Coordinates of C-alpha atoms in Angstrom, one line a residue:
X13 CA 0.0 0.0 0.0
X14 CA 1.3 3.9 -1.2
X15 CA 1.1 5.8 1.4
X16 CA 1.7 9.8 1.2
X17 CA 2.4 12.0 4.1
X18 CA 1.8 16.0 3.9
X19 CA 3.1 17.6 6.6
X20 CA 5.3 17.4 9.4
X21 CA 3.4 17.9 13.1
X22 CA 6.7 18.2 15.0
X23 CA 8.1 15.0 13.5
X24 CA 5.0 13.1 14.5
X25 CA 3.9 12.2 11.1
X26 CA 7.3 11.3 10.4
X27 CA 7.1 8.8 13.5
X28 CA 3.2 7.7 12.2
X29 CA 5.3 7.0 8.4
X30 CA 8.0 5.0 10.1
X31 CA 4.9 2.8 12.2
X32 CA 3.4 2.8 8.3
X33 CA 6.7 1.3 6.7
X34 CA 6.7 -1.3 9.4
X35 CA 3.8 -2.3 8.6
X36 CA 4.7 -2.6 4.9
X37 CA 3.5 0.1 3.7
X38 CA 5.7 2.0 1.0
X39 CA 5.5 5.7 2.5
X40 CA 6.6 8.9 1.0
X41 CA 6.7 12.8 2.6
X42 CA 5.7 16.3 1.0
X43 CA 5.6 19.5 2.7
X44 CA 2.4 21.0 1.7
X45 CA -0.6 20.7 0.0
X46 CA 0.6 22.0 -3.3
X47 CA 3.2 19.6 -3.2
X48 CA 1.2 16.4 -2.6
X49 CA -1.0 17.4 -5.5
X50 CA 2.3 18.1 -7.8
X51 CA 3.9 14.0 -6.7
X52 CA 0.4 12.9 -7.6
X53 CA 0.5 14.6 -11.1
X54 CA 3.4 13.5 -11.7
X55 CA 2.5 10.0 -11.8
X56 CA 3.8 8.5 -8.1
X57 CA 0.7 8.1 -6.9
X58 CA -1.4 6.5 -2.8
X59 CA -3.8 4.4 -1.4
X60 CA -3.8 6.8 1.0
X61 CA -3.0 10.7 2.1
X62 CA -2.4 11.4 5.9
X63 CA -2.7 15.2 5.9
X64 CA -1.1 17.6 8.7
X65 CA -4.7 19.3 10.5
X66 CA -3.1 22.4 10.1
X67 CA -2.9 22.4 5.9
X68 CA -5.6 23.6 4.2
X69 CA -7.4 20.2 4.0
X70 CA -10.5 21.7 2.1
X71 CA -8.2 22.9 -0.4
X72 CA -6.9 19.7 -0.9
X73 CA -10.0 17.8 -0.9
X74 CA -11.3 20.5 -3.7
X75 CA -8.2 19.7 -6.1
X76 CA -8.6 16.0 -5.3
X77 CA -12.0 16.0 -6.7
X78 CA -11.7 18.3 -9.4
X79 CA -8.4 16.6 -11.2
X80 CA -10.3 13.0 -10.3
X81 CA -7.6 11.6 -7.8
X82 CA -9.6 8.7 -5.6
X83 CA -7.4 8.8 -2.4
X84 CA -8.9 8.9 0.8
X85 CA -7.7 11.6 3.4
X86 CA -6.8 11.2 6.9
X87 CA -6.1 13.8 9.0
X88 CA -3.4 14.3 11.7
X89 CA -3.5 16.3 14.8
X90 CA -2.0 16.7 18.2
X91 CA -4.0 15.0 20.7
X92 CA -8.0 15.8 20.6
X93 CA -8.8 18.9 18.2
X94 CA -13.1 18.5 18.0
X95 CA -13.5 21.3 16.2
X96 CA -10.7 21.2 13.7
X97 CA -11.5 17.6 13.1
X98 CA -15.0 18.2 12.6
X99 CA -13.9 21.1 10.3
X100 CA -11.7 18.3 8.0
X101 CA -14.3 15.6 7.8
X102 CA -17.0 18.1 6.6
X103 CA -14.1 19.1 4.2
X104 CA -13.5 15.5 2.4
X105 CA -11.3 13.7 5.2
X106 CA -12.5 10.2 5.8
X107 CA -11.1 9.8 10.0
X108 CA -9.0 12.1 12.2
X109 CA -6.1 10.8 13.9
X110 CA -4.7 12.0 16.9
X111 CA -1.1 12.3 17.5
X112 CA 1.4 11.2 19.0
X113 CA 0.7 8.3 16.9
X114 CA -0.5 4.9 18.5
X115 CA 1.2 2.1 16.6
X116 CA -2.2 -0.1 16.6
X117 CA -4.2 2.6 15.3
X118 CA -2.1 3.0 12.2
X119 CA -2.0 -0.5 11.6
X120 CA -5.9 -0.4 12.1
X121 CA -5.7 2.4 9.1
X122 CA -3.9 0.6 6.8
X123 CA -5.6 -2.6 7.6
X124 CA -8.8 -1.0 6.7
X125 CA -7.6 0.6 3.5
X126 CA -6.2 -2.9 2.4
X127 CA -9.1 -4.9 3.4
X128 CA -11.4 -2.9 1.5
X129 CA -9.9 -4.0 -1.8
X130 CA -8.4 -7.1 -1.3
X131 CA -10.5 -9.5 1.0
X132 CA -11.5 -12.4 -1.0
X133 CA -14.1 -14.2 1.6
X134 CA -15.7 -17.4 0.3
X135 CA -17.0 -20.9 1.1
X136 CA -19.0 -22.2 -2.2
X137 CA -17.5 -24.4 -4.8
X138 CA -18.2 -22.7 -7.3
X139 CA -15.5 -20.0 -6.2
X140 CA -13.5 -21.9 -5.4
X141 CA -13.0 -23.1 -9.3
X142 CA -12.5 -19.7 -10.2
X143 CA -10.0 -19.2 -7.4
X144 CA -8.2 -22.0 -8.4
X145 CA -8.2 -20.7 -12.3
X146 CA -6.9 -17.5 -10.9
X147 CA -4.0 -18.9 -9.2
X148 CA -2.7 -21.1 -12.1
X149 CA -2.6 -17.8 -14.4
X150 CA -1.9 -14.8 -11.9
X151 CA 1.9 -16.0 -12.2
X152 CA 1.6 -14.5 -16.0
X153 CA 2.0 -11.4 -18.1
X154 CA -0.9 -12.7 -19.9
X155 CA -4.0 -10.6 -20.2
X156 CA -7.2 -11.1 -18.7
X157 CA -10.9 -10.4 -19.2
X158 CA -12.8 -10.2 -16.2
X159 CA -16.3 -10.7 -16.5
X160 CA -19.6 -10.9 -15.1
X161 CA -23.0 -9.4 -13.2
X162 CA -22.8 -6.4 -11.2
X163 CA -21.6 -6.9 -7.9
X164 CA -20.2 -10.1 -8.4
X165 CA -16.5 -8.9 -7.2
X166 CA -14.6 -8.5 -10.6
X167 CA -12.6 -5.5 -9.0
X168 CA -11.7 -7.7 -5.9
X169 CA -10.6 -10.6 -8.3
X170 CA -8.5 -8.4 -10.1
X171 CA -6.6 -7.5 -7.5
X172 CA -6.6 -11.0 -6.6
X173 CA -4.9 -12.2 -9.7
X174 CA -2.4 -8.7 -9.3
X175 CA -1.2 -9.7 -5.1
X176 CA -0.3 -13.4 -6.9
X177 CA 1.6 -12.1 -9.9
X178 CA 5.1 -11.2 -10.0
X179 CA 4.3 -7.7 -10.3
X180 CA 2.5 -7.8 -6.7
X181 CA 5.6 -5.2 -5.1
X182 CA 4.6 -2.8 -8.0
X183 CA 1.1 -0.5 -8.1
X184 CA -2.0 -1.9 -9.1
X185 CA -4.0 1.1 -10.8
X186 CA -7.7 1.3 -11.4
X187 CA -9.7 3.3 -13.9
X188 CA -13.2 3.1 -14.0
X189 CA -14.0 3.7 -17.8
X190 CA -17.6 4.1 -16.8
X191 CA -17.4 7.2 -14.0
X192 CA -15.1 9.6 -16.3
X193 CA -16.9 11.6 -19.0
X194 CA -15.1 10.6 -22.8
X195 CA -13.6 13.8 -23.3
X196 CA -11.7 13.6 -19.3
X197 CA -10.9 9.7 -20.1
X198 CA -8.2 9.6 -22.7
X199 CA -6.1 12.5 -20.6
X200 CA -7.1 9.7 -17.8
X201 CA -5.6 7.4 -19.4
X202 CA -2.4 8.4 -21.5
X203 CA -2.1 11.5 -19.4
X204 CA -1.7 15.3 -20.7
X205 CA 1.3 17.7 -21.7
X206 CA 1.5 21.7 -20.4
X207 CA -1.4 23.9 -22.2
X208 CA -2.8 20.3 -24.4
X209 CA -6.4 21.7 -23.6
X210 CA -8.3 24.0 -21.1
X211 CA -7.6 23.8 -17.7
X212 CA -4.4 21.8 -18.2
X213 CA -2.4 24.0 -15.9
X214 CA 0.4 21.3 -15.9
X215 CA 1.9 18.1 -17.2
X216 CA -0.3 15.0 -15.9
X217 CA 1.2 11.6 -16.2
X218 CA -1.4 9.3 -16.8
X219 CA -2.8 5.7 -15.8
X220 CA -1.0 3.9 -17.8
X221 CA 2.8 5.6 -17.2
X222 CA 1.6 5.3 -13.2
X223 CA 0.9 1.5 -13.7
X224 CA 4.7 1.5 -15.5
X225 CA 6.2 -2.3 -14.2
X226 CA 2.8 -3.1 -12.4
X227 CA -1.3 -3.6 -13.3
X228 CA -3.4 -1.3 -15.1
X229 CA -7.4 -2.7 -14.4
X230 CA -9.5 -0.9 -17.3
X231 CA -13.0 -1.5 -15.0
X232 CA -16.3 -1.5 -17.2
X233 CA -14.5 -1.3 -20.2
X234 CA -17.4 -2.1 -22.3
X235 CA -18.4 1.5 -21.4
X236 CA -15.6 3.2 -23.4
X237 CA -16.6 5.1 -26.9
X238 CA -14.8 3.6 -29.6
X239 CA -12.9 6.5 -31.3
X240 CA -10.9 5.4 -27.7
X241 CA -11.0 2.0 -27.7
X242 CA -8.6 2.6 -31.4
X243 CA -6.1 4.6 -29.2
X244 CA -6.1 1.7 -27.1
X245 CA -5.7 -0.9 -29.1
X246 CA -2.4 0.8 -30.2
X247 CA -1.3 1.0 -26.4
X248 CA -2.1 -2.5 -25.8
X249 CA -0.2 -4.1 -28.9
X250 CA 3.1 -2.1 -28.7
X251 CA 3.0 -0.7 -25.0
X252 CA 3.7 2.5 -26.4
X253 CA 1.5 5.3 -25.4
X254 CA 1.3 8.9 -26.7
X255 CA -0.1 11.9 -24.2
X256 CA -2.1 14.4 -25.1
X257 CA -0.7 17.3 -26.3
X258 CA 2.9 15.4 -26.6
X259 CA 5.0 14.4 -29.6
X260 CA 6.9 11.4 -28.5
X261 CA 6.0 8.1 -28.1
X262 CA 7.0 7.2 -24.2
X263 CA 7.3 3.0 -23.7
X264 CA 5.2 1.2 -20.7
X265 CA 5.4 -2.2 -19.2
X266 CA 2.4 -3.3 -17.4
X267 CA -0.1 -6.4 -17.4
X268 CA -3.7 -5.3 -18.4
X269 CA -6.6 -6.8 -17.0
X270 CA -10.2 -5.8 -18.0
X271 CA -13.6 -6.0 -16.3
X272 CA -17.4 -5.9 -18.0
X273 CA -20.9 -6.5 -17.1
X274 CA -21.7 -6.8 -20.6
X275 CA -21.7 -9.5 -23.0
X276 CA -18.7 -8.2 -25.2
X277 CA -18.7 -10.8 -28.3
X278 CA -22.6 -9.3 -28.4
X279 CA -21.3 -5.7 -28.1
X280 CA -18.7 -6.6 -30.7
X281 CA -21.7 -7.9 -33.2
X282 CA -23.3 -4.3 -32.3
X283 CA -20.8 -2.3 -32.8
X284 CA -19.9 -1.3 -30.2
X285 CA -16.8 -2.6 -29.1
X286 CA -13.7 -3.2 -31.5
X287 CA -13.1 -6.8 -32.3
X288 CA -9.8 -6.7 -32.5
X289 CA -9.5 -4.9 -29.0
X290 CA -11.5 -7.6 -28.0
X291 CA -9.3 -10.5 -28.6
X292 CA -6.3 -8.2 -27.3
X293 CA -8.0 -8.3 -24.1
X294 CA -9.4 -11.6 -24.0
X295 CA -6.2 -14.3 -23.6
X296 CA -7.9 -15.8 -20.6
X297 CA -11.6 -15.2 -19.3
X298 CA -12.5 -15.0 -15.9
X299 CA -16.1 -15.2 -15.3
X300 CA -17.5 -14.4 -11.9
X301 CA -20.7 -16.3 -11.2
X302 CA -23.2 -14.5 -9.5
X303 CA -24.1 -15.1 -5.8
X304 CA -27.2 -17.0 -6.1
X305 CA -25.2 -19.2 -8.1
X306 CA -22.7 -19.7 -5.3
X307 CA -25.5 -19.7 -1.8
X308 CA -22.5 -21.2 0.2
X309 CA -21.3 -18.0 0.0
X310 CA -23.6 -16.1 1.3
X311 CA -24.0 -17.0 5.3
X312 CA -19.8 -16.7 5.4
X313 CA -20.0 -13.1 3.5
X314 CA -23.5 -12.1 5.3
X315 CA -21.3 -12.8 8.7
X316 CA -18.2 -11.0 7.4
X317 CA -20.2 -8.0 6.8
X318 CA -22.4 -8.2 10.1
X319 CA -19.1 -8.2 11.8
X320 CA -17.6 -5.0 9.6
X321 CA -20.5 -2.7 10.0
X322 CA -20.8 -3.2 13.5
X323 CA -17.4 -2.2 14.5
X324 CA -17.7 0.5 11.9
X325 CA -20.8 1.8 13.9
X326 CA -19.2 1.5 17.3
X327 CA -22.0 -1.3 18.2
X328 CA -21.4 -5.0 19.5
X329 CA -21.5 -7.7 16.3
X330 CA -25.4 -8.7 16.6
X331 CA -26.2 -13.0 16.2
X332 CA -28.3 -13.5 13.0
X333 CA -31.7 -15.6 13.3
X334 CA -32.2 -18.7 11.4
X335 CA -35.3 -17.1 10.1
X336 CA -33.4 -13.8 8.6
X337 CA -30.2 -16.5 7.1
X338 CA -33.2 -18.8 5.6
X339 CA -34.6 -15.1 3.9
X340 CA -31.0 -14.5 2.8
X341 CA -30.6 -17.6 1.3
X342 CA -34.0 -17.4 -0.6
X343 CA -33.2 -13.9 -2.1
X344 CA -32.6 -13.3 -5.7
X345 CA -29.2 -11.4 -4.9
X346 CA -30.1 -9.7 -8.4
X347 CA -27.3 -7.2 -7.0
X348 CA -25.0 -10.0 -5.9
X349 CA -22.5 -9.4 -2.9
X350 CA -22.6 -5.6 -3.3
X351 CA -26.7 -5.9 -2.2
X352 CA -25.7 -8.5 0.1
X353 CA -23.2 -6.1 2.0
X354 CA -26.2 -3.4 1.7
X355 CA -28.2 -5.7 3.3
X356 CA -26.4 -6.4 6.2
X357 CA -25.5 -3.0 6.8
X358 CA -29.1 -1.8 6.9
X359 CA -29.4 -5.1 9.5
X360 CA -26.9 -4.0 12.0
X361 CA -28.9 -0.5 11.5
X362 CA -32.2 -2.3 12.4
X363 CA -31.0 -4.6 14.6
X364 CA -32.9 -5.0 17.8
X365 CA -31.3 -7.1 21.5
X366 CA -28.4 -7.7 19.4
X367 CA -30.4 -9.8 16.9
X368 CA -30.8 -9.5 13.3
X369 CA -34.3 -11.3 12.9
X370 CA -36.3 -10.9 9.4
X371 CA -38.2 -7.2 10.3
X372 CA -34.1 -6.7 10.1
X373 CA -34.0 -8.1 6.5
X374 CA -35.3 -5.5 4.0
X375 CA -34.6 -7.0 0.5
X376 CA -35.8 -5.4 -2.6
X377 CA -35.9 -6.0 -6.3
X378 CA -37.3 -9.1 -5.5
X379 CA -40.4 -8.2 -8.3
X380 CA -37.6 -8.3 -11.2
X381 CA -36.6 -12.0 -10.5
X382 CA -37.2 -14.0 -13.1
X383 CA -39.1 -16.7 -12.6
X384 CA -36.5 -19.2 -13.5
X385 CA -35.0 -18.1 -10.1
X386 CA -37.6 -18.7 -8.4
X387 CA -37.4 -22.1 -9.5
X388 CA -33.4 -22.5 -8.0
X389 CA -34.7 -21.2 -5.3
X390 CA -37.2 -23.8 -4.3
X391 CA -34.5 -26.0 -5.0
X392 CA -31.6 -24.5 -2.4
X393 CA -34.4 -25.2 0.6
X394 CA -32.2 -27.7 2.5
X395 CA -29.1 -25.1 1.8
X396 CA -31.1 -22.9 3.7
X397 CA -32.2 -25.6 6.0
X398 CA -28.3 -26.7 6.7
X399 CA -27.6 -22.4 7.0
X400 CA -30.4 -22.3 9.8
X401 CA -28.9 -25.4 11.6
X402 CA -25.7 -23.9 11.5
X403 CA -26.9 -20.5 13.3
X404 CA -28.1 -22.5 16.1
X405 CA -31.7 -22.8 14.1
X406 CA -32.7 -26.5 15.0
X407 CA -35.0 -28.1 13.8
X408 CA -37.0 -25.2 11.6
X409 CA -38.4 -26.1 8.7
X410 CA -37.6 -24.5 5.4
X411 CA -40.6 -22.7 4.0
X412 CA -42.2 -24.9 0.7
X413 CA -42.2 -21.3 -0.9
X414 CA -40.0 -18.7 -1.0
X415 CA -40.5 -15.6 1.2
X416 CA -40.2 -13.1 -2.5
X417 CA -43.9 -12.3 -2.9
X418 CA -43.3 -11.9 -6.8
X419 CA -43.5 -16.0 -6.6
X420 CA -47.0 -16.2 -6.1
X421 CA -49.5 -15.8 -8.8
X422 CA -51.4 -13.9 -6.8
X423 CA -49.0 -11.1 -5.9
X424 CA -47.8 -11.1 -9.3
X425 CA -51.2 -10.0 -10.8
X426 CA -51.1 -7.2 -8.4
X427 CA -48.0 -6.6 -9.7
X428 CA -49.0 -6.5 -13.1
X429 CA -52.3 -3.8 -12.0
X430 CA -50.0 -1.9 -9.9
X431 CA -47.9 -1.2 -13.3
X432 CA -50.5 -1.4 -15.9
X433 CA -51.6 2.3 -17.1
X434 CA -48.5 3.6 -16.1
X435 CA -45.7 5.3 -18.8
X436 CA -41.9 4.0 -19.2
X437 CA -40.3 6.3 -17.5
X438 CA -42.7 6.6 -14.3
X439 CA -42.3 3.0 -13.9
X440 CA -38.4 3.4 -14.4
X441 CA -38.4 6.5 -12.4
X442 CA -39.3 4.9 -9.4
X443 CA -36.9 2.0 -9.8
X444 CA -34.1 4.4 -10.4
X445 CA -35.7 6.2 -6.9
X446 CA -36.1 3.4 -4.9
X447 CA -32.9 1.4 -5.6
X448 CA -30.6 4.6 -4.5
X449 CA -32.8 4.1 -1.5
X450 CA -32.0 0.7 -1.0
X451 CA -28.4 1.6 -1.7
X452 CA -28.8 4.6 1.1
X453 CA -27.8 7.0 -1.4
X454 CA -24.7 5.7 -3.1
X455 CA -25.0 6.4 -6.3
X456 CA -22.0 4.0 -7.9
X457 CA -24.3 1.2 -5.8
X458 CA -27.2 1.8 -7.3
X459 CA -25.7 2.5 -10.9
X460 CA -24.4 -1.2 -10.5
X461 CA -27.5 -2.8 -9.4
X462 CA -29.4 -1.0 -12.2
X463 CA -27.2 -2.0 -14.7
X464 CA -26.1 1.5 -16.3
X465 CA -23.4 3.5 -15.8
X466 CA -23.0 6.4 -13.2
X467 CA -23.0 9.1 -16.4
X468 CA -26.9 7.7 -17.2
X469 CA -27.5 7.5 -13.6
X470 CA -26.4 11.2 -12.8
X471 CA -28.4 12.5 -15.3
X472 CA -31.4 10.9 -14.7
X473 CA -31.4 12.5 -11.0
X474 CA -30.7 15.7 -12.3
X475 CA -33.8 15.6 -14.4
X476 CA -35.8 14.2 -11.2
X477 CA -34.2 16.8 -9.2
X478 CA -35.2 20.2 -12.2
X479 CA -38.8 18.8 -11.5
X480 CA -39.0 18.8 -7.7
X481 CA -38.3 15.3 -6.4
X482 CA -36.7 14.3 -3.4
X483 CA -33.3 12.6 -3.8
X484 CA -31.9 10.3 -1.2
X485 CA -28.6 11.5 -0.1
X486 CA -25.7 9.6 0.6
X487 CA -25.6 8.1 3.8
X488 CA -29.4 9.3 4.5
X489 CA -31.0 6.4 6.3
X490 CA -33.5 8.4 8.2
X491 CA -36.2 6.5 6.0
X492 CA -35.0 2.8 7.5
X493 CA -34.7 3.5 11.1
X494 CA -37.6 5.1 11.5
X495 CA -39.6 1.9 12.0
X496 CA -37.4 0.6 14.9
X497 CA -36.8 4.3 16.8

C-alpha cells in the first residue's frame, strides 16, 4: 500500500510514516498541500494521504476531486482537536487521527484501507473453481478479461490475480471507464502535456505511465466510446502510449486486466466494441458467477459484513436468526454481494437485542426476479435448511415457498395492476428512486445494481431533481430506522 504523508506535526507524522513502513506500507513525505498534488501529477501516486490538521485540508479535498484523484484523506492532529476535526471531515477527510501516533491505530488504518480492496471471503465451490483458475494464471503477463453481473467482485478478483503475480511489489492502478466523462478519459488514461487543452495547468502523467512495471485494471470497459477503444488498441499491442498534447512516443510495461458486465462478443456484433481490441484483451476469461449461483457463500460473506458494520458503527456484532439467514438464502441477490453487504448494513442499522431477525432483512428488487430463479430457489431449501442449523436454528423447517412475494401468482397479478396504465419512464423513475434508497444513497451502488453506468444515472437525477423530487442522499437512512426508533 502507497502511502503519502503531507506535513510534518513536530516529526510526529514522520514517527506515524515510520509505524506505516513497518507495517509494509511504502511511504513517502511532502511538505504541503501544493506539493502532494504536484507527486500525484506526476505520476507517483497513494492508497492513501495522511494530511497535517493544520494544511488547508478543504483545499486539498477540492483539487482532489476536481483533477479526479480517488485517495482517501486522513487527518493528523495533536492529541483531541473537535473542532478542527469536525472542520476536516466536513471538508472530504475520511477519519482524524490524533497524534502522537498509537502504533495499533495505524496499523488499524492501513488494515482498513487494504481490506477494502483485497479480501476475498468465500466458502461455495463454485468460487472456489474460479479461485483456483486465478492462481494457475496470476503468475503471467498474460491478459485477462474479467467478467460478469454487477456486484459479483470482478474488482476484488482483479486485484486477486495482481497480489499473486510477480508484479505484486509494483502498483495496481484502477480506472473506472464508466465514472469519467469521454472527453476527461483519454487525458485519464495516457495523461496530458502543459497547455494540451483547457484547464491543463500542468503536465499530468497518466494511468498507464503510473501502472509502469505493475497492473493497469481498465474496470467497465465495455463503457468506453470507440474512437478510444482505437487509441487503445495501439497502447495495448506495442506498449507504447502517446499523451495528449505530446510528440513522443513514451514506452510502458504493465499487465492489463479488464472488467465488464456486458456481453462483449454481443457488443462486438453491435458495434460497439472493437473486435480486434477484444481479442487483445481476452487471452484468458474469468467469469465471476453470480451469488445466487454460489448460496454457500452467502451466510460466510453475510457474517463478514455483520461483523464490519458493527465495529464501523461502534456497536457489538449482533447474532443472526435462522429465520433472517433462511430469507438470505431465498433472495434473488439480483445485485449479488454488493446488495448483500447493503443488506447487512441496513441489518446492523435495524437490529434489535443484538439480533438480526427478518423485520431486520429488507430485501428489494425481488419483483424483477425472473421466474427461472424462483425455481433455484425452491430447490436450495435444504441449503437454507443446513444455513439455519448452522446459526443455532434446529429443527425449523424451510418454508415450501419462498419468502419473495413476486413467486405467487397472486402477488404477481397485483403486480402487473399496480404497473398497468402507467408510462416507461414513471415506472423506471421509481426503480431508479427506490434502488438509490435501498443503496442509502450511493450512487455508484445503485448504478451497478441498475445496470447502467453512473453518467446515465447522474443524469437521470438531475432531471428528477429540475422537476422537484426528493433525492436520497448519501448516507441518508432516516427512511430505514424510522420503523425501529
Amino acid at each position: 500500500m502507497r502511502l503519502l504523508i503531507v506535513g510534518s506535526l513536530e516529526g510526529h507524522m514522520i514517527t506515524a510514516g515510520k509505524i506505516a513502513f513497518e507495517k509494509g506500507a511504502k511511504v513517502a513525505t511532502v511538505d504541503d498541500v501544493d506539493q502532494a498534488m504536484a507527486s500525484l501529477r506526476t505520476g507517483n501516486g497513494a492508497d492513501l494521504l495522511m494530511v497535517d490538521i493544520g494544511l488547508d485540508i478543504d483545499k486539498l479535498c477540492k483539487h482532489l476531486d476536481a483533477e479526479r484523484f480517488s485517495v482517501p484523506v486522513i487527518a493528523c492532529g495533536i492529541g483531541t482537536q473537535p473542532s478542527k476535526a469536525g472542520d476536516a471531515i466536513r471538508s472530504g477527510a475520511k477519519e482524524y487521527i490524533p497524534l502522537p501516533p498509537d502504533a495499533e491505530l495505524i496499523a488499524a488504518v492501513l488494515a482498513a484501507v487494504t481490506e477494502e480492496t483485497t479480501s476475498l471471503i468465500y466458502k461455495d465451490p463454485a468460487t472456489a473453481a474460479v479461485l483456483k483458475l486465478a492462481e494457475q494464471i496470476a503468475p503471467s503477463d498474460a491478459s485477462v478479461l474479467v467478467t460478469g453481473e454487477s456486484g459479483t467482485g470482478k474488482e476484488v478478483m482483479s486485484r486477486y490475480l495482481h497480489s499473486k503475480s510477480k508484479r505484486a511489489k509494483k502498483n495496481f492502478i484502477s480506472v473506472n471507464c464508466a465514472a469519467i466523462p469521454e472527453n476527461l478519459l483519454e487525458s485519464e488514461l495516457f495523461g496530458h502535456e502543459k497547455g494540451a487543452f483547457t484547464g491543463a495547468i500542468s503536465r499530468r502523467i497518466g494511468k498507464f505511465e503510473e501502472a509502469n512495471g505493475g497492473t493497469l485494471l481498465l474496470d467497465e470497459i465495455s463503457e468506453m466510446h470507440p474512437r478510444l477503444q482505437a487509441k487503445l488498441l495501439r497502447a495495448v499491442q506495442e506498449r507504447e502510449i502517446d499523451r495528449v498534447g505530446g510528440n513522443q512516443p513514451i514506452k510502458v510495461d504493465i499487465r492489463l486486466l479488464a472488467t465488464s458486465n456486458r456481453d462483449l462478443e454481443e457488443e462486438v456484433k453491435k458495434g460497439n466494441f472493437r473486435e480486434d481490441l477484444y481479442f487483445r484483451l481476452n487471452v484468458v476469461t474469468i467469469e465471476m458467477p453470480s451469488l445466487r449461483d454460489r448460496p454457500l457463500d452467502i451466510e460466510i460473506l453475510a457474517d463478514h459484513f455483520l461483523g464490519k458494520y458493527a465495529e464501523s458503527n461502534g456497536v457489538a456484532k449482533p447474532a443472526i436468526t435462522p429465520e433472517a439467514m433462511a430469507q438470505l438464502m431465498q433472495h434473488h441477490w439480483r445485485g449479488n454481494v454488493r446488495e448483500l453487504e447493503n443488506t447487512m448494513h441496513r441489518a446492523v442499522l435495524l437490529s434489535r437485542d443484538n439480533l438480526v431477525g427478518p423485520e431486520a432483512i429488507m430485501l428489494t428488487g425481488s419483483s424483477f426476479a425472473p421466474a427461472a430463479a424462483a425455481q433455484t430457489v425452491v430447490t436450495q431449501a435444504p441449503t437454507s435448511t443446513a444455513a439455519a442449523q448452522a446459526y443455532g436454528g434446529g429443527t425449523s423447517q424451510t418454508p415450501s415457498q419462498p419468502v419473495s412475494p413476486s413467486v405467487g401468482d397472486s402477488n404477481n397479478t397485483q403486480t402487473d395492476e399496480k404497473l398497468v396504465g402507467r408510462t416507461v419512464a414513471d415506472v423506471e423513475k421509481d426503480l431508479i428512486l427506490n434502488t438509490l434508497e435501498h443503496c442509502l444513497g450511493n450512487r455508484t451502488h445503485a448504478a451497478n445494481i441498475l445496470g447502467i453506468s453512473i453518467r446515465t444515472l447522474r443524469n437521470k437525477l438531475k432531471l428528477y431533481s429540475e422537476d422537484g423530487t426528493e433525492i436520497t442522499s448519501p448516507g441518508n437512512i432516516s427512511e430505514h430506522l424510522s420503523p425501529s426508533v
